[in-house]
Coordinates of C-alpha atoms and ligand atoms in Angstrom, one line a residue:
M227 CA 3.6 -12.2 38.2
D228 CA 3.3 -9.2 35.7
V229 CA 4.0 -9.2 32.0
K230 CA 5.2 -5.8 30.6
V231 CA 5.7 -4.7 27.1
K232 CA 7.8 -1.8 25.8
F233 CA 7.6 -0.6 22.2
M234 CA 11.1 0.2 21.2
G235 CA 10.2 0.7 17.5
G236 CA 7.6 -0.4 15.0
A237 CA 5.1 1.9 16.8
G238 CA 3.7 4.8 14.7
T239 CA 6.0 3.7 11.9
V240 CA 6.6 0.7 9.7
T241 CA 10.2 0.2 10.5
G242 CA 12.5 -0.6 13.5
S243 CA 10.2 -3.4 14.8
R244 CA 11.3 -4.3 18.4
F245 CA 9.1 -5.0 21.3
L246 CA 10.5 -5.9 24.7
L247 CA 8.5 -8.3 26.9
E248 CA 9.4 -8.6 30.5
T249 CA 8.3 -11.0 33.2
D250 CA 9.7 -11.2 36.7
R251 CA 12.5 -13.5 35.5
F252 CA 12.8 -13.2 31.7
R253 CA 13.4 -10.5 29.1
L254 CA 12.4 -11.4 25.6
L255 CA 12.8 -9.2 22.5
I256 CA 10.3 -9.7 19.7
D257 CA 12.1 -8.6 16.4
C258 CA 15.2 -6.5 16.3
G259 CA 14.8 -4.2 13.3
L260 CA 16.6 -1.3 11.9
F261 CA 14.8 2.0 11.3
Q262 CA 14.6 3.0 7.7
G263 CA 13.2 5.9 5.7
L264 CA 13.1 9.4 7.2
K265 CA 16.4 10.7 8.6
E266 CA 14.7 11.4 12.0
L267 CA 14.0 7.7 12.2
R268 CA 17.3 6.5 10.9
L269 CA 19.1 8.5 13.6
R270 CA 17.6 6.1 16.2
N271 CA 19.8 3.4 14.8
W272 CA 22.8 5.3 16.1
E273 CA 21.4 5.9 19.6
S274 CA 22.3 3.4 22.3
F275 CA 19.8 0.6 22.6
P276 CA 17.0 1.5 25.0
T277 CA 17.9 -1.4 27.3
D278 CA 21.1 -3.2 28.2
P279 CA 21.5 -5.8 25.4
A280 CA 23.4 -8.1 27.8
K281 CA 20.3 -8.3 29.9
I282 CA 18.0 -9.6 27.2
D283 CA 17.6 -13.3 27.6
A284 CA 16.4 -14.3 24.1
I285 CA 15.0 -12.9 20.8
V286 CA 12.3 -14.1 18.6
L287 CA 12.2 -13.0 14.9
T288 CA 9.0 -13.0 13.0
H289 CA 10.8 -12.8 9.7
A290 CA 14.0 -11.9 7.9
H291 CA 13.3 -8.4 6.5
I292 CA 15.8 -5.8 7.7
D293 CA 13.2 -3.6 9.4
H294 CA 12.7 -6.7 11.7
S295 CA 16.2 -8.1 11.9
G296 CA 18.8 -5.4 10.9
Y297 CA 19.7 -4.3 14.4
L298 CA 20.9 -7.8 15.4
P299 CA 24.6 -7.3 14.5
K300 CA 24.7 -4.2 16.6
L301 CA 22.9 -5.8 19.5
V302 CA 25.3 -8.7 19.5
K303 CA 28.3 -6.2 19.4
E304 CA 26.8 -4.4 22.3
G305 CA 26.6 -7.5 24.5
F306 CA 23.5 -9.6 23.6
S307 CA 24.5 -13.3 23.8
G308 CA 21.3 -15.3 24.0
P309 CA 19.5 -17.5 21.5
I310 CA 17.6 -16.0 18.5
Y311 CA 14.6 -18.1 17.5
L312 CA 13.3 -18.1 13.9
T313 CA 11.9 -20.5 11.3
E314 CA 14.4 -22.6 9.3
A315 CA 13.6 -20.6 6.1
S316 CA 14.0 -17.3 7.9
L317 CA 17.3 -18.5 9.3
E318 CA 18.8 -18.9 5.8
L319 CA 17.2 -15.7 4.5
V320 CA 18.3 -13.6 7.4
K321 CA 22.0 -14.6 6.7
I322 CA 21.7 -13.4 3.1
L323 CA 20.0 -10.2 4.1
L324 CA 22.3 -9.3 6.9
L325 CA 25.4 -9.9 4.8
D326 CA 24.0 -7.8 2.0
A327 CA 23.1 -5.0 4.4
G328 CA 26.6 -5.2 6.0
K329 CA 28.2 -5.0 2.6
L330 CA 26.0 -2.0 1.6
Q331 CA 26.9 -0.2 4.8
E332 CA 30.6 -0.8 4.3
E333 CA 30.3 0.6 0.7
E334 CA 28.3 3.7 1.9
A335 CA 30.8 4.5 4.6
K336 CA 33.7 4.2 2.1
F337 CA 31.8 6.4 -0.3
A338 CA 31.2 9.0 2.4
A339 CA 34.8 9.0 3.3
Q340 CA 35.8 9.5 -0.3
K341 CA 33.4 12.4 -0.6
G342 CA 35.5 14.1 2.0
Y343 CA 34.1 14.3 5.5
S344 CA 36.3 15.9 8.2
K345 CA 39.5 13.9 8.7
H346 CA 38.6 13.3 12.3
Q347 CA 35.2 12.1 11.5
K348 CA 35.7 8.9 9.7
P349 CA 32.3 7.7 8.6
L350 CA 31.6 4.3 10.1
P351 CA 29.2 1.6 8.8
Q352 CA 26.4 0.7 11.3
F353 CA 27.7 -2.9 11.0
T354 CA 30.0 -4.8 8.7
Q355 CA 29.7 -8.2 7.1
E356 CA 31.9 -9.5 9.8
D357 CA 29.5 -8.2 12.5
A358 CA 26.7 -9.9 10.6
E359 CA 28.5 -13.2 10.7
R360 CA 28.8 -13.0 14.4
V361 CA 25.0 -13.3 14.7
F362 CA 24.8 -16.6 12.7
P363 CA 25.9 -19.1 15.5
M364 CA 23.1 -17.7 17.7
L365 CA 20.3 -18.4 15.3
K366 CA 18.1 -21.3 16.4
A367 CA 15.7 -22.8 13.9
I368 CA 12.2 -23.7 14.8
S369 CA 9.4 -25.2 12.7
F370 CA 5.9 -24.0 12.1
E371 CA 3.3 -25.3 14.6
Q372 CA 5.8 -27.0 17.0
E373 CA 5.8 -25.7 20.5
V374 CA 9.2 -24.7 21.9
T375 CA 10.0 -24.0 25.5
I376 CA 12.2 -20.9 25.7
A377 CA 12.0 -20.4 29.5
D378 CA 10.3 -22.5 32.2
H379 CA 7.2 -20.3 32.0
I380 CA 7.3 -19.3 28.3
Q381 CA 6.3 -21.5 25.3
L382 CA 6.6 -20.3 21.7
T383 CA 4.8 -21.5 18.6
A384 CA 5.3 -20.1 15.1
Y385 CA 2.5 -20.2 12.5
N386 CA 2.6 -19.3 8.8
A387 CA 2.2 -15.6 8.1
G388 CA 2.4 -15.8 4.3
H389 CA 4.4 -12.5 4.0
I390 CA 7.8 -13.7 2.8
L391 CA 9.4 -17.1 2.8
G392 CA 9.5 -18.4 6.4
A393 CA 7.6 -15.4 7.8
A394 CA 5.8 -16.3 11.1
I395 CA 3.0 -15.3 13.4
I396 CA 4.3 -15.8 16.9
K397 CA 2.2 -17.2 19.8
L398 CA 3.7 -17.0 23.3
K399 CA 2.1 -18.9 26.2
V400 CA 3.1 -17.3 29.5
T401 CA 2.4 -19.3 32.6
G402 CA 2.0 -17.5 35.9
E403 CA 1.3 -18.9 39.4
N404 CA -2.5 -18.8 38.8
Q405 CA -3.1 -18.5 35.1
E406 CA -1.8 -18.9 31.6
K407 CA -2.0 -16.1 29.0
K408 CA -1.5 -16.1 25.3
L409 CA 0.2 -13.3 23.5
V410 CA 0.0 -13.2 19.7
F411 CA 2.4 -11.2 17.4
S412 CA 1.1 -11.1 13.9
G413 CA 4.5 -10.1 12.4
D414 CA 3.9 -8.9 8.9
L415 CA 0.9 -10.6 7.3
G416 CA 0.7 -11.7 3.7
R417 CA -2.0 -11.9 1.1
Y418 CA -4.9 -14.4 1.0
R419 CA -4.3 -15.2 -2.6
D420 CA -0.6 -15.2 -3.1
P421 CA 0.5 -17.2 -6.1
I422 CA 3.4 -18.7 -4.2
L423 CA 3.0 -18.4 -0.4
N424 CA 0.3 -19.9 1.7
P425 CA -2.3 -17.6 3.3
P426 CA -1.7 -16.5 6.9
A427 CA -2.8 -19.1 9.4
D428 CA -6.0 -18.5 11.5
I429 CA -5.3 -17.9 15.2
P430 CA -8.4 -18.5 17.2
F431 CA -7.3 -17.1 20.6
A432 CA -5.2 -14.4 22.0
D433 CA -5.4 -12.6 25.4
V434 CA -3.3 -9.8 23.8
L435 CA -2.7 -9.3 20.1
F436 CA 0.0 -7.2 18.5
L437 CA -1.3 -6.6 15.0
E438 CA 0.6 -5.1 12.0
S439 CA -1.2 -2.2 10.2
T440 CA 1.1 -1.3 7.3
Y441 CA -2.0 -1.1 5.0
G442 CA -4.5 -0.3 7.8
D443 CA -5.8 2.5 5.7
R444 CA -5.6 1.0 2.2
V445 CA -7.6 -1.5 0.2
N446 CA -5.6 -2.8 -2.8
E447 CA -7.7 -2.8 -5.9
S448 CA -7.6 -6.2 -7.6
I449 CA -5.3 -5.9 -10.6
D450 CA -5.0 -8.3 -13.4
I451 CA -1.2 -8.7 -13.2
D452 CA -1.1 -11.3 -16.0
K453 CA -2.8 -8.9 -18.3
R454 CA -0.8 -5.8 -17.6
L455 CA 2.6 -7.5 -17.4
G456 CA 1.8 -9.5 -20.5
R457 CA 0.9 -6.3 -22.5
V458 CA 4.1 -4.4 -21.6
I459 CA 6.3 -7.4 -22.5
R460 CA 4.5 -8.1 -25.7
E461 CA 4.5 -4.5 -26.9
T462 CA 8.2 -4.1 -26.1
Y463 CA 9.0 -7.3 -27.9
Q464 CA 7.1 -6.1 -31.0
R465 CA 9.1 -2.9 -31.0
G466 CA 12.3 -4.9 -30.9
G467 CA 13.2 -3.7 -27.4
V468 CA 14.2 -5.2 -24.1
S469 CA 12.0 -5.2 -20.9
L470 CA 14.0 -4.2 -17.8
I471 CA 12.5 -4.9 -14.4
P472 CA 14.1 -3.4 -11.3
S473 CA 13.1 -5.8 -8.6
F474 CA 13.6 -6.7 -4.9
A475 CA 15.6 -9.9 -4.4
V476 CA 13.2 -11.3 -1.7
G477 CA 9.7 -12.3 -2.8
R478 CA 9.1 -9.9 -5.7
T479 CA 11.6 -11.5 -8.0
Q480 CA 10.2 -15.0 -7.4
M481 CA 6.7 -13.7 -7.9
L482 CA 7.7 -12.2 -11.2
L483 CA 9.3 -15.4 -12.3
F484 CA 6.1 -17.2 -11.5
Y485 CA 4.0 -14.8 -13.6
L486 CA 6.5 -14.7 -16.5
H487 CA 6.7 -18.4 -16.7
R488 CA 2.9 -18.7 -16.6
L489 CA 2.6 -16.1 -19.4
Q490 CA 5.1 -18.0 -21.5
E491 CA 3.4 -21.4 -20.9
K492 CA 0.1 -19.9 -22.0
G493 CA 1.7 -18.4 -25.1
L494 CA 0.6 -14.9 -23.9
I495 CA 4.2 -13.6 -24.2
P496 CA 6.9 -14.8 -26.6
A497 CA 9.3 -17.5 -25.3
I498 CA 12.2 -15.1 -25.0
P499 CA 15.1 -15.4 -22.5
I500 CA 14.5 -14.1 -19.0
Y501 CA 17.7 -13.1 -17.2
V502 CA 17.9 -12.9 -13.4
D503 CA 20.9 -10.6 -12.9
S504 CA 21.3 -10.4 -9.1
P505 CA 23.4 -12.8 -7.1
M506 CA 21.2 -12.1 -4.1
A507 CA 18.0 -12.8 -5.9
I508 CA 19.5 -16.0 -7.2
N509 CA 20.5 -17.1 -3.6
V510 CA 17.0 -16.3 -2.4
T511 CA 15.4 -18.3 -5.3
E512 CA 17.5 -21.3 -4.2
L513 CA 15.8 -21.1 -0.8
Y514 CA 12.4 -21.6 -2.5
K515 CA 13.8 -24.8 -4.0
K516 CA 15.2 -25.9 -0.6
F517 CA 12.1 -25.1 1.5
V518 CA 9.3 -26.5 -0.6
H519 CA 7.0 -27.0 2.4
Y520 CA 7.1 -23.3 3.1
H521 CA 5.1 -22.5 -0.1
H522 CA 2.6 -24.1 -2.4
L523 CA 4.7 -24.4 -5.5
G524 CA 6.1 -27.6 -4.2
P525 CA 4.7 -30.1 -6.7
S526 CA 5.4 -27.9 -9.7
L527 CA 9.1 -27.7 -8.8
E528 CA 9.3 -31.4 -9.5
E529 CA 7.3 -31.5 -12.7
K530 CA 9.2 -31.0 -15.9
G531 CA 8.3 -27.7 -17.6
A532 CA 6.2 -26.5 -14.7
N533 CA 8.9 -25.1 -12.5
P534 CA 8.9 -21.3 -12.7
F535 CA 12.5 -21.2 -11.2
L536 CA 14.0 -23.7 -13.7
H537 CA 13.1 -23.8 -17.4
P538 CA 15.0 -23.4 -20.6
N539 CA 14.2 -19.7 -21.1
L540 CA 15.4 -18.7 -17.6
H541 CA 19.0 -17.7 -17.1
Y542 CA 20.7 -16.8 -13.8
Y543 CA 23.6 -14.4 -14.1
R544 CA 25.9 -14.3 -11.1
E545 CA 29.1 -13.0 -12.5
Q546 CA 29.7 -9.3 -13.1
E547 CA 31.0 -10.0 -16.7
A548 CA 27.9 -11.9 -17.5
S549 CA 25.9 -9.0 -16.2
M550 CA 27.7 -6.5 -18.4
S551 CA 27.3 -8.7 -21.4
L552 CA 23.5 -8.1 -21.2
N553 CA 24.1 -4.5 -22.3
H554 CA 24.8 -5.7 -25.9
I555 CA 21.4 -7.4 -26.3
K556 CA 19.2 -5.3 -28.6
G557 CA 15.8 -7.1 -28.2
D558 CA 14.1 -10.3 -27.3
A559 CA 14.9 -10.3 -23.6
I560 CA 13.5 -9.7 -20.2
I561 CA 16.1 -8.6 -17.6
I562 CA 15.3 -8.7 -13.8
S563 CA 17.9 -6.9 -11.7
A564 CA 18.2 -5.3 -8.2
S565 CA 17.8 -3.0 -6.5
G566 CA 14.0 -2.6 -6.8
M567 CA 14.1 1.2 -6.2
A568 CA 17.1 1.7 -8.6
T569 CA 19.1 3.1 -5.6
G570 CA 22.1 1.0 -6.3
G571 CA 23.4 -2.3 -7.5
R572 CA 23.5 -3.8 -11.0
I573 CA 20.2 -2.2 -12.1
L574 CA 22.2 1.1 -12.5
H575 CA 24.3 -0.1 -15.5
H576 CA 21.1 -1.5 -17.1
L577 CA 19.3 1.7 -16.7
Y578 CA 22.3 3.6 -18.0
H579 CA 22.1 1.6 -21.2
R580 CA 18.3 1.1 -21.5
L581 CA 16.8 4.5 -20.6
P582 CA 18.1 6.3 -23.7
N583 CA 16.6 3.7 -26.0
E584 CA 13.0 4.3 -27.0
N585 CA 12.4 0.7 -28.0
D586 CA 13.2 -0.6 -24.4
S587 CA 10.8 -0.6 -21.5
V588 CA 11.5 -0.1 -17.8
L589 CA 8.9 -1.8 -15.6
F590 CA 8.7 -0.9 -11.9
V591 CA 6.9 -3.5 -9.8
G592 CA 7.0 -2.0 -6.3
Y593 CA 6.3 1.3 -4.5
Q594 CA 9.0 3.9 -5.2
P595 CA 9.5 6.2 -2.3
E596 CA 10.0 9.9 -2.7
G597 CA 13.6 10.9 -3.5
T598 CA 14.6 7.6 -5.1
R599 CA 15.7 7.3 -8.8
G600 CA 12.8 5.0 -9.4
R601 CA 10.3 7.7 -8.3
K602 CA 11.9 10.4 -10.4
I603 CA 11.8 8.1 -13.5
L604 CA 8.1 7.3 -12.8
D605 CA 7.3 11.0 -12.3
G606 CA 8.3 11.5 -15.9
E607 CA 11.6 13.4 -15.5
D608 CA 13.4 13.9 -18.8
T609 CA 16.8 12.7 -17.5
C610 CA 18.0 10.5 -14.8
R611 CA 21.4 11.0 -13.0
I612 CA 23.5 7.8 -13.1
Y613 CA 27.2 7.6 -12.4
G614 CA 27.3 11.4 -12.4
I615 CA 25.8 11.7 -15.9
D616 CA 22.3 12.9 -16.8
V617 CA 21.0 10.0 -18.9
P618 CA 18.0 10.9 -21.2
V619 CA 14.9 9.0 -20.5
K620 CA 13.5 7.8 -23.8
A621 CA 12.4 4.2 -22.9
S622 CA 8.8 3.6 -22.2
I623 CA 8.2 3.6 -18.4
H624 CA 5.6 1.5 -16.6
F625 CA 4.4 0.7 -13.1
I626 CA 2.6 -2.5 -12.1
D627 CA 1.0 -2.4 -8.6
G628 CA -0.5 -5.4 -6.8
L629 CA 2.6 -7.5 -6.2
S630 CA 2.8 -6.3 -2.5
A631 CA 3.6 -8.9 0.2
H632 CA 1.3 -7.2 2.7
A633 CA -2.3 -7.9 3.6
D634 CA -4.4 -4.8 2.8
Q635 CA -7.0 -3.4 5.2
A636 CA -9.7 -5.9 4.1
E637 CA -7.4 -8.8 4.5
L638 CA -6.2 -7.6 8.0
V639 CA -9.9 -7.4 9.0
T640 CA -10.6 -10.9 7.6
W641 CA -7.7 -12.3 9.6
C642 CA -9.0 -10.6 12.8
E643 CA -12.5 -12.1 12.1
N644 CA -11.0 -15.6 12.6
F645 CA -10.6 -15.0 16.3
I646 CA -13.3 -16.9 18.2
S647 CA -13.2 -14.5 21.1
K648 CA -11.9 -11.0 21.0
P649 CA -8.5 -10.3 22.5
K650 CA -8.5 -8.3 25.8
Y651 CA -6.3 -5.7 24.1
T652 CA -5.1 -5.3 20.5
F653 CA -2.0 -3.1 20.0
L654 CA -1.8 -1.7 16.4
V655 CA 1.9 -1.8 15.4
H656 CA 4.0 -1.6 12.3
G657 CA 2.0 1.2 10.6
E658 CA 2.2 4.9 10.0
K659 CA 0.1 6.6 12.7
K660 CA -2.8 7.3 10.2
A661 CA -2.9 3.7 9.0
S662 CA -2.8 2.2 12.6
E663 CA -5.5 4.6 13.8
K664 CA -7.8 3.8 10.8
L665 CA -7.6 0.0 11.5
A666 CA -8.0 0.6 15.2
G667 CA -11.2 2.5 14.5
I668 CA -12.6 -0.2 12.3
L669 CA -11.9 -3.0 14.9
K670 CA -13.3 -0.8 17.6
D671 CA -16.5 0.4 15.8
T672 CA -17.4 -2.8 14.0
Y673 CA -16.2 -5.5 16.4
A674 CA -16.0 -3.6 19.7
W675 CA -12.3 -4.6 20.1
N676 CA -10.3 -2.8 22.7
T677 CA -7.6 -1.2 20.6
I678 CA -4.4 0.8 21.4
C679 CA -2.0 2.6 19.1
P680 CA 1.2 2.7 21.2
G681 CA 3.8 5.4 20.8
Y682 CA 7.6 5.0 20.5
M683 CA 9.0 3.9 23.9
E684 CA 5.6 3.6 25.5
S685 CA 5.2 0.7 27.9
F686 CA 2.2 -1.2 29.2
E687 CA 1.5 -3.7 32.0
L688 CA -0.4 -6.5 30.3
F689 CA -1.5 -8.6 33.2
S690 CA -0.9 -8.1 36.9
G691 CA -0.9 -11.1 39.2
I692 CA -1.3 -13.9 36.6
Ligands
ZN978 ZN1 8.3 -7.6 6.2

């Protein structure tokens, strides 16, 4: 028997993760992501899927992020009907993320139609909320470290990856006539010292490893987040202003809540109200309360006063009216709202009201890609266009790095050092070409690993005659 792999995305880029594994009698897709970012990549989302979706037997998802899960609604629409394996926490998270993505795409298509495309060219969303819902009955929950048989010759085990809630490293055991082989997919790996999530599990053996390399060329300097976050909040408070934090709903918001709660507990920032103004962030935070064994905050969620997601200073605002009411607050408040790159959502009305006020602060906590509003504000532009109006930027603008959910180069190498014997091949995936090649070079030069940086649509025969 042979095992073949084809890289249908997530190769030479950080998005569109999807790898097709084939044996003589089974076709398994690892991740089913959307391409994001550059137009040239996004156009791939509109091409027909590189293999007949009806002929894929099953899917395994490493985690819920859209660049790993966002193609699912389309794949189902195009004929995929098998099971989709993922951890219990990923299952709940992926429902939230797919519905949100469907809603955004419906809104974008509507907006494009209003802007007046040709009458015959009605802009269509990639998928709708209804399409997203069609995926839900196919999701099959698995637990960490419990072997699941997905075909008579393929066993699957998920291990904690520490990247976002429920994120998994996937090990597949493929049994041939003569031998058994282990394939390990790192998925996206998290940090070794995350305040909420557990560090990525050590995996001692792999015949073939598929390793992410998002930060293959970058070492994150260690940043004292408490200190920097504390200083901005304190100074804003002293000026009588409000601190506004554009944040991502998954992971980043919960991490911020952890830090803000700890700063308030230690008396390093005043005990002022913290508003979480994003229904999606609220829904995701609920999952942290539900899946306590997926992170290490468990005991503190039970203890009075120790729960960063439930304390008297913390207020969750779901309703639109409640959200708008925050515009009247003049000082003594911290507002967390989405989206994290200020590309859309409720954060826009907050920015519209806060940017012109020199007492207020806007605090970015994640990378702001070129072309986004967030990037323009950070680059020091005098005005910011919101709702068609050039809003003057008078508020004080800050950026706090170090809240990333990705292992950096040093952490990726540390994770690789835990292998007792080196894999026969290591494919560097989920990275820009430069990042993948840098990490490949380190693994090759320092540890004599046999590394490959695959290209888009490239395929390999992993074992012949196992
Ligand atoms: Zn991810």
